[in-house]
Coordinates of N, CA and C in Angstrom, one line a residue:
X13 N 107.5 79.6 166.1 CA 107.0 80.5 165.4 C 107.2 80.5 164.2
X14 N 105.9 80.8 163.8 CA 105.9 80.6 162.1 C 106.4 81.8 161.7
X15 N 107.3 81.3 160.7 CA 108.0 82.6 159.8 C 107.1 83.0 159.1
X16 N 106.3 82.7 158.7 CA 105.6 83.2 157.1 C 104.2 84.1 157.5
X17 N 103.9 84.0 159.1 CA 102.5 84.9 159.3 C 103.1 85.8 160.2
X18 N 104.6 85.7 161.1 CA 104.7 86.8 162.1 C 105.7 87.7 161.9
X19 N 105.3 88.7 161.9 CA 107.1 89.5 162.3 C 108.2 89.3 162.8
X20 N 109.8 89.0 163.0 CA 110.4 88.3 163.7 C 111.2 89.5 164.0
X21 N 111.3 89.6 165.2 CA 112.4 90.8 165.3 C 113.7 89.8 165.8
X22 N 115.2 90.5 165.5 CA 116.5 89.6 165.5 C 117.4 90.7 166.0
X23 N 117.8 90.3 166.9 CA 119.1 91.1 167.7 C 120.5 90.8 167.2
X24 N 121.7 91.3 166.3 CA 122.3 90.9 166.0 C 123.8 91.0 167.1
X25 N 124.7 90.7 167.5 CA 126.0 91.2 168.5 C 126.9 90.7 167.7
X26 N 128.0 92.0 167.9 CA 129.2 91.6 167.7 C 130.5 91.9 168.9
X27 N 130.2 90.6 169.6 CA 130.9 90.8 171.1 C 132.2 91.7 170.8
X28 N 132.2 92.5 172.1 CA 133.9 92.8 171.8 C 134.2 93.3 173.3
X29 N 135.5 93.6 174.0 CA 135.2 94.1 175.3 C 136.1 95.7 175.9
X30 N 136.2 96.0 173.8 CA 136.6 97.5 173.8 C 135.6 97.8 173.1
X31 N 135.0 97.4 172.0 CA 134.1 97.9 171.3 C 132.6 96.7 171.0
X32 N 131.8 97.0 171.0 CA 130.6 95.6 171.4 C 129.7 96.4 169.9
X33 N 129.8 95.8 169.0 CA 128.7 96.6 167.9 C 127.2 95.5 168.7
X34 N 125.8 96.0 168.1 CA 124.2 95.8 168.0 C 123.7 96.3 167.2
X35 N 122.9 95.1 166.6 CA 121.5 95.9 165.5 C 120.4 94.9 165.9
X36 N 119.7 95.6 166.2 CA 118.5 95.0 165.5 C 117.1 95.5 165.0
X37 N 116.6 94.0 163.6 CA 116.2 94.3 162.9 C 114.6 93.6 162.9
X38 N 114.1 94.1 162.0 CA 112.7 93.6 161.6 C 112.6 92.9 160.4
X39 N 111.9 91.5 160.4 CA 111.4 91.0 159.2 C 109.9 90.6 159.1
X40 N 109.4 91.3 158.3 CA 108.0 90.9 158.2 C 107.9 89.9 157.2
X41 N 106.4 89.2 156.8 CA 106.2 88.3 155.5 C 106.9 88.7 154.6
X42 N 107.0 88.2 153.7 CA 107.4 89.3 152.1 C 108.1 90.1 152.1
X43 N 108.9 90.9 153.1 CA 109.3 91.9 152.7 C 110.6 91.7 153.4
X44 N 111.8 92.8 152.4 CA 113.1 92.5 153.6 C 113.5 93.2 154.7
X45 N 114.1 92.9 155.5 CA 114.1 93.3 156.9 C 114.3 95.0 156.8
X46 N 114.0 95.7 157.7 CA 114.3 96.8 158.1 C 114.9 97.5 159.2
X47 N 116.2 97.8 159.5 CA 116.8 98.3 160.6 C 115.8 99.3 161.7
X48 N 115.7 98.7 163.0 CA 115.5 99.3 164.1 C 116.2 100.4 164.7
X49 N 117.5 99.3 164.9 CA 118.7 100.1 166.0 C 119.7 99.4 165.4
X50 N 121.2 100.3 165.0 CA 122.5 100.1 165.3 C 123.2 100.7 165.9
X51 N 124.6 100.2 166.3 CA 125.0 101.1 166.9 C 126.5 100.4 167.7
X52 N 126.9 101.1 168.8 CA 128.1 100.5 169.0 C 127.8 101.3 170.8
X53 N 128.4 100.1 171.3 CA 128.6 100.0 172.6 C 129.9 100.7 173.0
X54 N 130.6 101.8 173.3 CA 132.0 101.8 173.5 C 132.4 101.5 174.9
X55 N 133.5 100.2 174.9 CA 134.0 100.2 176.6 C 135.5 100.4 177.0
X56 N 135.7 101.2 176.2 CA 137.3 101.2 176.4 C 137.4 102.3 178.1
X57 N 136.3 103.4 177.9 CA 136.9 104.1 179.2 C 136.2 103.3 180.4
X58 N 136.0 102.0 180.5 CA 136.0 101.5 182.0 C 137.2 100.5 182.0
X59 N 137.8 100.6 183.1 CA 139.2 99.8 183.1 C 138.7 98.9 183.9
X60 N 138.1 98.7 184.9 CA 137.6 96.7 185.2 C 137.0 96.0 184.3
X61 N 137.6 95.2 184.1 CA 136.9 93.8 183.3 C 135.4 93.7 183.9
X62 N 135.4 93.7 185.2 CA 133.8 93.2 185.7 C 132.6 94.3 185.2
X63 N 133.4 95.9 185.1 CA 132.5 96.9 185.2 C 131.7 96.9 183.4
X64 N 132.9 96.5 182.6 CA 132.8 96.1 181.0 C 131.9 95.1 180.9
X65 N 131.4 94.4 181.9 CA 130.7 93.0 181.5 C 129.1 93.5 182.1
X66 N 129.0 93.9 183.4 CA 128.1 94.7 183.2 C 127.5 95.7 182.7
X67 N 128.4 96.9 182.2 CA 127.7 97.8 180.7 C 127.2 97.0 179.9
X68 N 128.1 95.9 179.5 CA 127.3 94.8 178.3 C 125.9 94.2 179.0
X69 N 125.6 93.8 180.0 CA 124.4 93.1 180.2 C 123.7 94.3 180.4
X70 N 123.6 95.5 181.2 CA 122.9 96.1 181.1 C 122.0 96.9 179.4
X71 N 123.1 96.5 178.5 CA 122.9 97.7 176.7 C 122.0 96.4 176.7
X72 N 122.3 95.0 176.6 CA 121.8 94.0 175.7 C 119.8 93.9 176.7
X73 N 119.9 94.5 178.2 CA 118.9 94.4 178.8 C 117.9 95.2 177.7
X74 N 118.4 96.5 178.1 CA 117.5 97.4 177.8 C 117.5 97.5 175.8
X75 N 118.4 96.8 175.1 CA 117.6 96.5 173.7 C 116.5 95.3 173.7
X76 N 116.6 94.2 174.8 CA 115.7 93.3 174.9 C 114.5 94.2 175.3
X77 N 114.4 94.9 176.3 CA 113.0 95.6 176.5 C 112.7 96.1 176.0
X78 N 113.7 97.2 175.2 CA 112.6 97.9 174.1 C 112.2 97.1 173.2
X79 N 112.8 96.6 172.4 CA 112.2 96.2 171.3 C 111.9 94.3 171.2
X80 N 111.7 93.9 172.2 CA 111.5 92.4 172.4 C 111.6 91.7 171.3
X81 N 112.9 91.4 171.3 CA 113.2 90.4 169.8 C 113.2 89.1 170.6
X82 N 112.5 88.4 169.4 CA 112.4 86.8 169.6 C 114.3 86.1 169.6
X83 N 114.7 86.5 168.4 CA 115.5 85.8 168.5 C 117.4 86.7 168.4
X84 N 118.3 85.7 168.7 CA 119.6 86.4 169.1 C 120.7 86.3 167.9
X85 N 121.1 86.8 167.5 CA 122.3 86.4 166.6 C 123.7 86.4 166.7
X86 N 124.5 85.9 167.3 CA 125.8 86.5 167.3 C 127.2 86.0 167.3
X87 N 128.2 86.6 167.0 CA 129.4 86.0 166.2 C 130.5 86.0 167.2
X88 N 130.7 84.0 167.0 CA 131.6 83.6 167.9 C 133.1 84.2 167.1
X89 N 133.7 84.2 168.5 CA 135.1 84.3 168.7 C 136.0 83.5 168.3
X90 N 136.9 84.0 167.1 CA 137.6 83.7 166.1 C 138.8 83.4 167.4
X91 N 139.6 82.3 166.1 CA 141.1 82.1 167.2 C 141.9 83.0 166.9
X92 N 142.5 83.0 168.6 CA 143.6 84.2 167.6 C 144.9 83.8 169.0
X93 N 146.3 84.5 168.4 CA 146.9 83.8 169.2 C 147.2 84.5 170.6
X94 N 146.4 85.2 170.8 CA 146.4 85.7 172.3 C 145.2 85.2 173.1
X95 N 145.7 84.3 173.7 CA 144.9 83.8 174.8 C 143.7 84.5 176.0
X96 N 144.4 85.5 176.6 CA 143.9 86.6 177.3 C 143.0 87.2 176.4
X97 N 143.4 87.7 175.1 CA 142.1 88.3 174.5 C 140.7 87.4 173.8
X98 N 141.0 86.3 173.7 CA 140.0 85.4 173.1 C 138.9 84.6 174.9
X99 N 140.0 84.7 175.7 CA 139.1 84.7 176.9 C 138.3 85.9 177.8
X100 N 138.9 87.1 177.3 CA 137.9 88.2 177.7 C 136.4 88.4 176.7
X101 N 137.1 88.7 175.2 CA 135.7 88.1 173.9 C 134.7 87.1 174.3
X102 N 135.3 85.7 174.8 CA 134.6 85.2 175.2 C 133.4 85.0 176.7
X103 N 133.7 85.8 177.3 CA 133.4 86.9 178.7 C 132.2 87.9 177.9
X104 N 132.5 88.4 177.2 CA 131.4 89.6 176.4 C 130.5 88.6 175.6
X105 N 130.7 87.8 175.0 CA 129.8 86.8 174.3 C 129.0 86.5 175.4
X106 N 129.5 85.4 176.6 CA 129.2 84.6 177.5 C 127.7 85.9 177.9
X107 N 128.2 86.5 178.2 CA 127.2 87.9 179.2 C 126.1 88.0 178.2
X108 N 126.3 88.2 177.2 CA 125.2 88.9 176.2 C 124.6 87.6 176.1
X109 N 125.2 86.7 175.4 CA 123.8 85.4 175.5 C 123.2 85.0 176.6
X110 N 123.5 84.8 178.0 CA 123.0 84.7 179.5 C 121.9 85.8 179.3
X111 N 122.0 87.1 179.0 CA 121.0 88.1 178.9 C 120.1 87.5 178.3
X112 N 120.2 87.6 176.9 CA 119.4 86.8 176.0 C 118.4 85.3 175.9
X113 N 119.0 84.7 177.1 CA 118.7 83.3 177.2 C 117.5 83.9 179.0
X114 N 118.3 84.5 179.5 CA 117.2 84.9 181.1 C 116.2 85.6 179.7
X115 N 115.7 85.7 179.0 CA 114.8 86.5 178.6 C 114.0 85.7 177.3
X116 N 114.0 84.4 177.5 CA 113.8 83.2 176.7 C 113.8 82.9 175.5
X117 N 115.2 83.9 174.8 CA 115.3 84.2 173.2 C 115.8 82.9 172.9
X118 N 115.9 82.8 171.4 CA 116.8 81.5 170.8 C 118.1 82.2 170.5
X119 N 118.9 81.9 170.8 CA 120.4 82.5 170.9 C 121.5 81.5 169.6
X120 N 121.7 81.6 168.5 CA 122.2 81.3 167.2 C 123.8 82.0 167.6
X121 N 124.7 80.6 167.4 CA 126.4 81.4 166.9 C 126.6 81.2 165.7
X122 N 127.6 82.3 165.2 CA 128.0 82.0 163.7 C 129.8 82.5 163.9
X123 N 130.1 81.7 162.9 CA 131.7 82.2 162.7 C 131.6 83.3 161.9
X124 N 133.0 83.9 162.0 CA 132.6 85.3 161.1 C 133.0 84.6 159.7
X125 N 133.4 83.4 159.5 CA 133.5 83.1 158.2 C 132.1 82.7 157.8
X126 N 131.4 82.0 158.1 CA 130.0 81.8 157.5 C 128.9 82.8 158.0
X127 N 129.3 84.2 158.5 CA 128.7 85.3 158.3 C 129.2 85.9 156.8
X128 N 130.6 85.9 156.8 CA 131.2 86.7 155.6 C 130.2 86.0 154.2
X129 N 130.3 84.1 154.5 CA 129.5 83.3 153.7 C 128.4 84.0 153.1
X130 N 127.8 84.1 154.1 CA 126.3 84.2 153.8 C 125.6 85.3 153.0
X131 N 126.6 86.4 153.7 CA 126.2 88.1 153.1 C 127.0 88.4 151.6
X132 N 128.4 87.8 151.6 CA 128.8 88.2 150.5 C 128.8 87.7 149.5
X133 N 128.8 86.0 150.1 CA 129.3 85.1 148.8 C 130.7 84.3 149.1
X134 N 131.6 85.4 150.3 CA 133.0 85.0 150.2 C 133.2 85.0 151.2
X135 N 133.4 83.6 151.9 CA 133.9 83.2 153.6 C 135.3 84.4 154.1
X136 N 135.8 85.0 152.8 CA 137.0 85.1 153.3 C 136.8 86.8 153.3
X137 N 136.1 87.7 153.1 CA 135.4 89.2 152.2 C 135.9 89.5 153.5
X138 N 136.1 90.7 153.0 CA 136.7 91.8 154.1 C 135.9 92.6 154.8
X139 N 135.9 93.5 156.0 CA 134.8 94.2 156.8 C 134.2 94.7 155.4
X140 N 135.0 95.8 155.1 CA 134.3 96.5 153.7 C 133.4 96.1 152.7
X141 N 133.4 94.7 152.3 CA 132.9 94.2 151.5 C 131.7 93.9 152.2
X142 N 131.8 93.3 153.1 CA 130.6 92.9 154.0 C 129.6 93.8 154.6
X143 N 130.0 94.7 154.7 CA 129.7 96.6 155.0 C 128.6 97.2 153.8
X144 N 129.3 96.7 152.2 CA 128.6 97.0 151.2 C 127.4 96.4 151.0
X145 N 127.8 94.7 151.0 CA 126.6 93.8 151.0 C 125.8 93.9 152.1
X146 N 125.8 94.8 153.3 CA 124.4 94.8 153.8 C 124.0 96.1 153.5
X147 N 124.3 97.0 153.6 CA 124.0 98.0 152.9 C 123.3 97.7 151.4
X148 N 123.7 96.9 150.9 CA 122.7 96.8 149.8 C 122.0 95.8 149.8
X149 N 121.7 94.9 150.2 CA 120.6 93.7 150.7 C 119.6 95.0 151.6
X150 N 120.2 95.2 152.4 CA 119.3 96.2 153.4 C 118.9 97.5 152.6
X151 N 118.6 97.6 151.5 CA 119.1 99.3 151.1 C 119.1 100.5 151.8
X152 N 120.0 100.4 152.3 CA 120.1 101.6 153.6 C 120.9 102.4 153.0
X153 N 120.3 103.9 153.0 CA 120.7 104.7 152.6 C 122.3 105.2 153.2
X154 N 122.4 105.2 154.4 CA 123.2 105.5 155.1 C 124.2 104.4 156.4
X155 N 125.4 104.5 155.9 CA 125.8 103.2 157.2 C 126.2 103.8 157.7
X156 N 126.0 103.1 159.2 CA 127.1 103.0 160.5 C 128.9 103.6 160.5
X157 N 129.6 104.3 160.8 CA 130.7 104.6 160.7 C 131.6 103.6 160.8
X158 N 131.5 102.4 162.5 CA 132.7 101.8 162.8 C 131.7 100.3 162.5
X159 N 132.6 100.0 161.7 CA 132.7 98.4 161.3 C 131.9 97.5 162.3
X160 N 132.2 97.5 163.7 CA 131.4 96.6 164.5 C 130.0 96.8 164.5
X161 N 129.7 97.9 164.2 CA 128.1 98.4 163.7 C 127.8 97.3 162.6
X162 N 128.4 97.7 161.4 CA 127.8 96.6 160.3 C 127.9 95.7 160.5
X163 N 128.8 94.9 161.5 CA 129.4 93.7 161.6 C 128.2 92.7 162.4
X164 N 127.3 93.7 163.3 CA 126.0 93.5 163.7 C 125.5 93.2 162.8
X165 N 125.2 94.1 162.1 CA 123.8 94.0 161.2 C 124.4 93.1 160.2
X166 N 125.6 93.2 159.9 CA 125.8 91.3 159.1 C 125.5 89.9 159.8
X167 N 125.6 90.5 161.1 CA 125.2 88.8 162.0 C 123.6 88.7 161.9
X168 N 123.2 89.9 162.3 CA 121.7 89.4 162.2 C 121.2 89.1 160.7
X169 N 121.3 89.8 159.9 CA 121.2 89.4 158.4 C 121.7 87.8 158.0
X170 N 122.9 87.7 158.5 CA 123.1 86.3 158.5 C 122.0 85.3 158.7
X171 N 121.5 85.8 160.3 CA 120.9 84.9 160.5 C 119.2 84.8 159.8
X172 N 119.2 85.8 160.1 CA 117.3 86.1 159.4 C 117.5 85.4 157.8
X173 N 119.3 85.4 156.9 CA 118.7 84.4 156.2 C 118.8 82.9 155.8
X174 N 119.9 82.5 156.8 CA 119.4 81.0 157.4 C 118.4 80.5 157.5
X175 N 118.0 81.6 158.3 CA 116.5 81.4 158.7 C 115.2 81.1 158.2
X176 N 115.5 82.2 157.0 CA 114.4 81.4 156.0 C 114.5 80.7 154.7
X177 N 115.7 80.2 154.5 CA 116.6 79.3 154.0 C 115.9 78.0 153.7
X178 N 115.4 77.6 152.5 CA 115.7 76.0 152.7 C 116.5 74.9 153.3
X179 N 117.4 75.8 153.8 CA 118.9 74.4 154.3 C 119.0 75.2 155.5
X180 N 118.1 76.5 156.0 CA 118.5 76.8 157.1 C 117.9 75.8 158.0
X181 N 118.4 75.7 159.3 CA 117.8 74.3 160.3 C 116.7 75.0 161.3
X182 N 116.9 76.5 161.3 CA 115.6 77.3 161.7 C 114.5 77.5 161.4
X183 N 114.4 76.8 160.2 CA 113.4 77.2 159.1 C 112.3 76.3 159.7
X184 N 112.5 75.2 160.1 CA 111.8 74.3 161.0 C 111.7 74.1 162.7
X185 N 112.3 74.8 163.1 CA 112.7 74.7 164.3 C 113.2 74.0 164.8
X186 N 114.3 73.3 163.5 CA 114.9 72.1 164.0 C 116.0 72.2 164.7
X187 N 116.3 71.0 165.7 CA 117.3 71.4 167.0 C 117.8 70.3 167.4
X188 N 116.8 68.9 166.6 CA 117.4 67.5 166.8 C 116.4 66.8 166.2
X189 N 116.3 65.3 166.3 CA 115.5 64.4 166.1 C 114.0 64.7 166.8
X190 N 114.2 64.9 168.2 CA 112.5 65.1 168.8 C 112.3 66.1 168.4
X191 N 112.5 67.4 167.7 CA 112.3 68.4 167.2 C 111.4 67.8 166.2
X192 N 112.1 67.4 165.5 CA 112.0 66.7 163.7 C 110.5 65.9 163.9
X193 N 110.4 65.0 165.0 CA 109.3 64.5 165.1 C 108.2 65.0 165.4
X194 N 108.2 66.0 166.1 CA 107.1 66.9 166.9 C 107.0 67.7 165.5
X195 N 107.5 68.6 164.9 CA 107.1 69.2 163.7 C 106.9 68.7 162.7
X196 N 106.9 67.4 162.6 CA 107.0 66.6 161.3 C 105.9 65.3 161.4
X197 N 105.0 65.3 161.9 CA 104.1 63.8 162.6 C 103.7 63.3 161.6
X198 N 103.3 63.9 160.5 CA 102.8 63.4 159.1 C 104.6 62.8 158.4
X199 N 105.1 62.8 158.5 CA 106.4 62.3 158.1 C 107.0 61.3 158.5
X200 N 106.4 61.1 160.4 CA 107.1 59.6 160.9 C 105.6 58.8 161.7
X201 N 106.1 57.6 161.2 CA 104.9 56.4 161.3 C 105.2 55.9 162.2

């Protein structure tokens, strides 16, 4: 996709097994992105872990069918002391990624630190600082009440910034040497 001539729709995911944050943004050439939808998926009411995964898949599928995003940005689980929590979070992330892949979307994963760095310039920024910067960058009058939603916006915005950056690998669709050769035949002889 030529980023200079087409709108790009990005879905941002902050995975969770109790609350999952999601956002959908649209970037138009030479304009700042606009938010199409942002919210949270509450999963606390479901006791069965497999039902939670099904609900996550259904929500992702619904968002993808409604907005037809081109790319998905998802926050990677951070290492914690509780292995069971990490396993559950990884499953939630995996279901969201699988749904995106089933719909032929490019999926990119970002660490929480890299999202904070891209949005605020500080990889150790607080959730409040990230939310404030997201609000400032996107010029939002109102912000979601839940940090999972603002984190999802941050992930989508991080992807957009890296995608449009001279330093971002997604700028030229770079995914390896073969892609570089394919996208830059004039530079290889």
